[in-house]
Structures are given as structure tokens and as C-alpha cells.
Amino acid sequence: MSKLAVVYWSGTGNTEEMAKLIAEGARESGAQADVIWCSEFGAERFPDYDAFAFGCPAMGDEELEDAEFLPVYEEIEPLLAGEKVALFGSYDWNDGEWMELWEQRAAEAGIDIVDSVIAKDYPDAAAATECKRLGGLLA
């Protein structure tokens, strides 16, 4: 049985809901999935998992949240090459460019992203389906 870490930061609950849906999709596909607030995850927990989903909403000028999420992601990023990794998050305004920038950053770090999912605000039915599908891919 594979074990998935769904690591996220959420300011309004939208990205948190996406994390729960991804974990649900993974569990429906037979994997174990832990939903983990970003500050509770670090390099010491990395070996416990077979796959990873990282979630963060768009902040400021299309950026990752830099007080809690980014320090954790930067610690883990060098370990992610060769792992099953997905990215997810929500946005309110703009067009979701932060995810494209995040995917580019991951590619430059040698990380092969399985897929990513974004949701405008709270995940609607289509975004919920995509989150569950993403969890299944990681399972």
C-alpha cells in the first residue's frame, strides 16, 4: 500500500478542502493518505511517504505563502527529484499564474510533476473531481 503526504497551507479553507479531497481520492484508490499542515512536515518525515502532494494558494503577486509554506517546501524541494509529486491550490483573483510559476520552479529543480490542480476560490464540483483524480494518480 502506498502512503501519500498531502502537505498544505490554507488561509481561507479553500486549499485545505482541496487537500482533503486529494486524500479522499487516494484512499478510494487503496492508498494511505495523511493530510498535514505544512509546519508539521519536514525532511525528517520525508522517508515515511511514497508520494507527495503540496498545496498552497496564490498569495500577493502570484506567489507561494512565504511565512509558513515556502520554508517547508524549500527544505523538501531538493529531496523530490524522482518522487511522485503533485501540486495544488486555490486562487481568488488573477488567473492562476502562480501555479505555472510553481511548476516551472519544480521543473528547474529536477522534479517531474505528476499533475497539478487549481480551483478558483472554494473547489466547485469540477475541481473536487479533479482533486480526487489527482489523489488517485498519486496512489
mmCIF file of C-alpha atoms in Angstrom:
data_model
loop_
_atom_site.group_PDB
_atom_site.id
_atom_site.type_symbol
_atom_site.label_atom_id
_atom_site.label_comp_id
_atom_site.label_asym_id
_atom_site.label_seq_id
_atom_site.Cartn_x
_atom_site.Cartn_y
_atom_site.Cartn_z
ATOM 1 C CA MET A 1 0.000 0.000 0.000
ATOM 2 C CA SER A 2 1.422 3.376 -0.956
ATOM 3 C CA LYS A 3 1.480 6.211 1.529
ATOM 4 C CA LEU A 4 0.756 9.781 0.460
ATOM 5 C CA ALA A 5 1.626 13.012 2.289
ATOM 6 C CA VAL A 6 -0.771 15.841 1.413
ATOM 7 C CA VAL A 7 1.093 18.874 2.732
ATOM 8 C CA TYR A 8 -0.660 22.233 2.563
ATOM 9 C CA TRP A 9 -1.132 25.787 3.791
ATOM 10 C CA SER A 10 -4.531 27.470 3.614
ATOM 11 C CA GLY A 11 -5.618 30.940 4.581
ATOM 12 C CA THR A 12 -9.362 30.679 3.961
ATOM 13 C CA GLY A 13 -10.007 26.932 3.929
ATOM 14 C CA ASN A 14 -10.197 26.547 0.136
ATOM 15 C CA THR A 15 -6.828 24.835 -0.249
ATOM 16 C CA GLU A 16 -7.500 22.831 2.906
ATOM 17 C CA GLU A 17 -10.651 21.429 1.301
ATOM 18 C CA MET A 18 -8.635 20.523 -1.787
ATOM 19 C CA ALA A 19 -6.141 18.662 0.434
ATOM 20 C CA LYS A 20 -8.954 16.642 1.992
ATOM 21 C CA LEU A 21 -10.369 15.774 -1.443
ATOM 22 C CA ILE A 22 -6.966 14.647 -2.723
ATOM 23 C CA ALA A 23 -6.551 12.408 0.321
ATOM 24 C CA GLU A 24 -10.056 11.032 -0.226
ATOM 25 C CA GLY A 25 -9.212 10.172 -3.847
ATOM 26 C CA ALA A 26 -6.011 8.436 -2.767
ATOM 27 C CA ARG A 27 -7.845 6.419 -0.123
ATOM 28 C CA GLU A 28 -10.519 5.401 -2.633
ATOM 29 C CA SER A 29 -7.663 4.051 -4.781
ATOM 30 C CA GLY A 30 -6.273 1.986 -1.914
ATOM 31 C CA ALA A 31 -3.521 4.247 -0.575
ATOM 32 C CA GLN A 32 -2.988 5.609 2.893
ATOM 33 C CA ALA A 33 -3.103 9.418 2.864
ATOM 34 C CA ASP A 34 -2.163 11.846 5.610
ATOM 35 C CA VAL A 35 -3.332 15.468 5.397
ATOM 36 C CA ILE A 36 -0.595 17.552 7.028
ATOM 37 C CA TRP A 37 -0.414 21.269 7.833
ATOM 38 C CA CYS A 38 2.865 22.465 6.307
ATOM 39 C CA SER A 39 4.564 23.449 9.575
ATOM 40 C CA GLU A 40 4.098 19.869 10.815
ATOM 41 C CA PHE A 41 6.075 18.399 7.898
ATOM 42 C CA GLY A 42 9.809 18.420 7.316
ATOM 43 C CA ALA A 43 12.723 16.436 5.964
ATOM 44 C CA GLU A 44 12.606 14.088 8.951
ATOM 45 C CA ARG A 45 9.148 12.865 7.840
ATOM 46 C CA PHE A 46 10.031 12.583 4.151
ATOM 47 C CA PRO A 47 11.176 8.913 4.252
ATOM 48 C CA ASP A 48 7.777 7.854 5.648
ATOM 49 C CA TYR A 49 5.991 8.543 2.327
ATOM 50 C CA ASP A 50 5.930 7.196 -1.219
ATOM 51 C CA ALA A 51 4.215 10.179 -2.872
ATOM 52 C CA PHE A 52 3.606 13.836 -2.125
ATOM 53 C CA ALA A 53 1.003 16.494 -2.879
ATOM 54 C CA PHE A 54 1.914 20.059 -1.963
ATOM 55 C CA GLY A 55 -0.803 22.685 -1.748
ATOM 56 C CA CYS A 56 -0.645 26.433 -1.401
ATOM 57 C CA PRO A 57 -2.980 29.182 -2.586
ATOM 58 C CA ALA A 58 -1.840 32.132 -4.671
ATOM 59 C CA MET A 59 -0.661 34.933 -2.436
ATOM 60 C CA GLY A 60 0.228 38.551 -3.080
ATOM 61 C CA ASP A 61 1.629 38.944 -6.564
ATOM 62 C CA GLU A 62 1.114 35.307 -7.658
ATOM 63 C CA GLU A 63 3.469 33.860 -5.055
ATOM 64 C CA LEU A 64 3.586 30.967 -2.605
ATOM 65 C CA GLU A 65 2.837 31.837 1.030
ATOM 66 C CA ASP A 66 6.263 32.761 2.385
ATOM 67 C CA ALA A 67 5.975 32.666 6.189
ATOM 68 C CA GLU A 68 4.964 29.038 6.773
ATOM 69 C CA PHE A 69 4.648 27.155 3.488
ATOM 70 C CA LEU A 70 7.675 28.276 1.491
ATOM 71 C CA PRO A 71 10.285 27.445 4.164
ATOM 72 C CA VAL A 72 8.947 23.886 4.399
ATOM 73 C CA TYR A 73 8.749 23.483 0.626
ATOM 74 C CA GLU A 74 12.291 24.814 0.210
ATOM 75 C CA GLU A 75 13.551 22.273 2.761
ATOM 76 C CA ILE A 76 11.846 19.381 0.959
ATOM 77 C CA GLU A 77 12.373 20.521 -2.652
ATOM 78 C CA PRO A 78 15.890 19.027 -3.053
ATOM 79 C CA LEU A 79 14.543 15.615 -1.974
ATOM 80 C CA LEU A 80 11.690 15.477 -4.505
ATOM 81 C CA ALA A 81 13.540 14.546 -7.712
ATOM 82 C CA GLY A 82 12.468 11.045 -8.721
ATOM 83 C CA GLU A 83 9.419 11.067 -6.410
ATOM 84 C CA LYS A 84 5.720 11.111 -7.294
ATOM 85 C CA VAL A 85 4.768 14.746 -6.716
ATOM 86 C CA ALA A 86 1.659 16.811 -7.412
ATOM 87 C CA LEU A 87 0.870 20.471 -6.789
ATOM 88 C CA PHE A 88 -2.467 22.074 -5.947
ATOM 89 C CA GLY A 89 -4.013 25.254 -4.652
ATOM 90 C CA SER A 90 -6.686 27.871 -4.933
ATOM 91 C CA TYR A 91 -6.755 31.454 -6.105
ATOM 92 C CA ASP A 92 -9.220 34.305 -5.880
ATOM 93 C CA TRP A 93 -8.163 36.979 -8.280
ATOM 94 C CA ASN A 94 -5.922 36.931 -11.342
ATOM 95 C CA ASP A 95 -5.720 33.783 -13.466
ATOM 96 C CA GLY A 96 -3.723 31.214 -11.542
ATOM 97 C CA GLU A 97 -0.315 32.154 -12.908
ATOM 98 C CA TRP A 98 1.295 31.228 -9.564
ATOM 99 C CA MET A 99 0.783 27.543 -10.405
ATOM 100 C CA GLU A 100 2.583 27.909 -13.733
ATOM 101 C CA LEU A 101 5.454 29.612 -11.928
ATOM 102 C CA TRP A 102 5.497 26.865 -9.283
ATOM 103 C CA GLU A 103 5.519 24.128 -11.934
ATOM 104 C CA GLN A 104 8.404 25.897 -13.697
ATOM 105 C CA ARG A 105 10.310 26.148 -10.428
ATOM 106 C CA ALA A 106 9.779 22.417 -9.813
ATOM 107 C CA ALA A 107 10.965 21.521 -13.321
ATOM 108 C CA GLU A 108 14.105 23.630 -12.822
ATOM 109 C CA ALA A 109 14.740 21.698 -9.581
ATOM 110 C CA GLY A 110 14.527 18.392 -11.484
ATOM 111 C CA ILE A 111 11.092 17.448 -10.133
ATOM 112 C CA ASP A 112 8.754 15.659 -12.516
ATOM 113 C CA ILE A 113 5.265 16.799 -11.503
ATOM 114 C CA VAL A 114 2.634 14.086 -11.991
ATOM 115 C CA ASP A 115 -0.074 16.749 -12.379
ATOM 116 C CA SER A 116 -1.482 19.853 -10.746
ATOM 117 C CA VAL A 117 -4.949 21.134 -9.878
ATOM 118 C CA ILE A 118 -6.129 24.672 -9.232
ATOM 119 C CA ALA A 119 -9.505 25.936 -8.050
ATOM 120 C CA LYS A 120 -10.952 29.417 -8.200
ATOM 121 C CA ASP A 121 -11.955 30.033 -4.590
ATOM 122 C CA TYR A 122 -13.655 27.069 -2.884
ATOM 123 C CA PRO A 123 -13.421 23.939 -5.059
ATOM 124 C CA ASP A 124 -16.589 23.517 -7.118
ATOM 125 C CA ALA A 125 -17.806 20.115 -8.348
ATOM 126 C CA ALA A 126 -15.362 20.061 -11.274
ATOM 127 C CA ALA A 127 -12.390 20.991 -9.090
ATOM 128 C CA ALA A 128 -13.446 18.433 -6.465
ATOM 129 C CA THR A 129 -13.472 15.732 -9.142
ATOM 130 C CA GLU A 130 -10.013 16.825 -10.300
ATOM 131 C CA CYS A 131 -8.680 16.734 -6.736
ATOM 132 C CA LYS A 132 -9.926 13.186 -6.243
ATOM 133 C CA ARG A 133 -8.467 12.183 -9.613
ATOM 134 C CA LEU A 134 -5.128 13.663 -8.528
ATOM 135 C CA GLY A 135 -5.194 11.640 -5.327
ATOM 136 C CA GLY A 136 -5.844 8.526 -7.382
ATOM 137 C CA LEU A 137 -2.869 9.290 -9.627
ATOM 138 C CA LEU A 138 -0.600 9.539 -6.611
ATOM 139 C CA ALA A 139 -1.962 6.331 -5.067
#
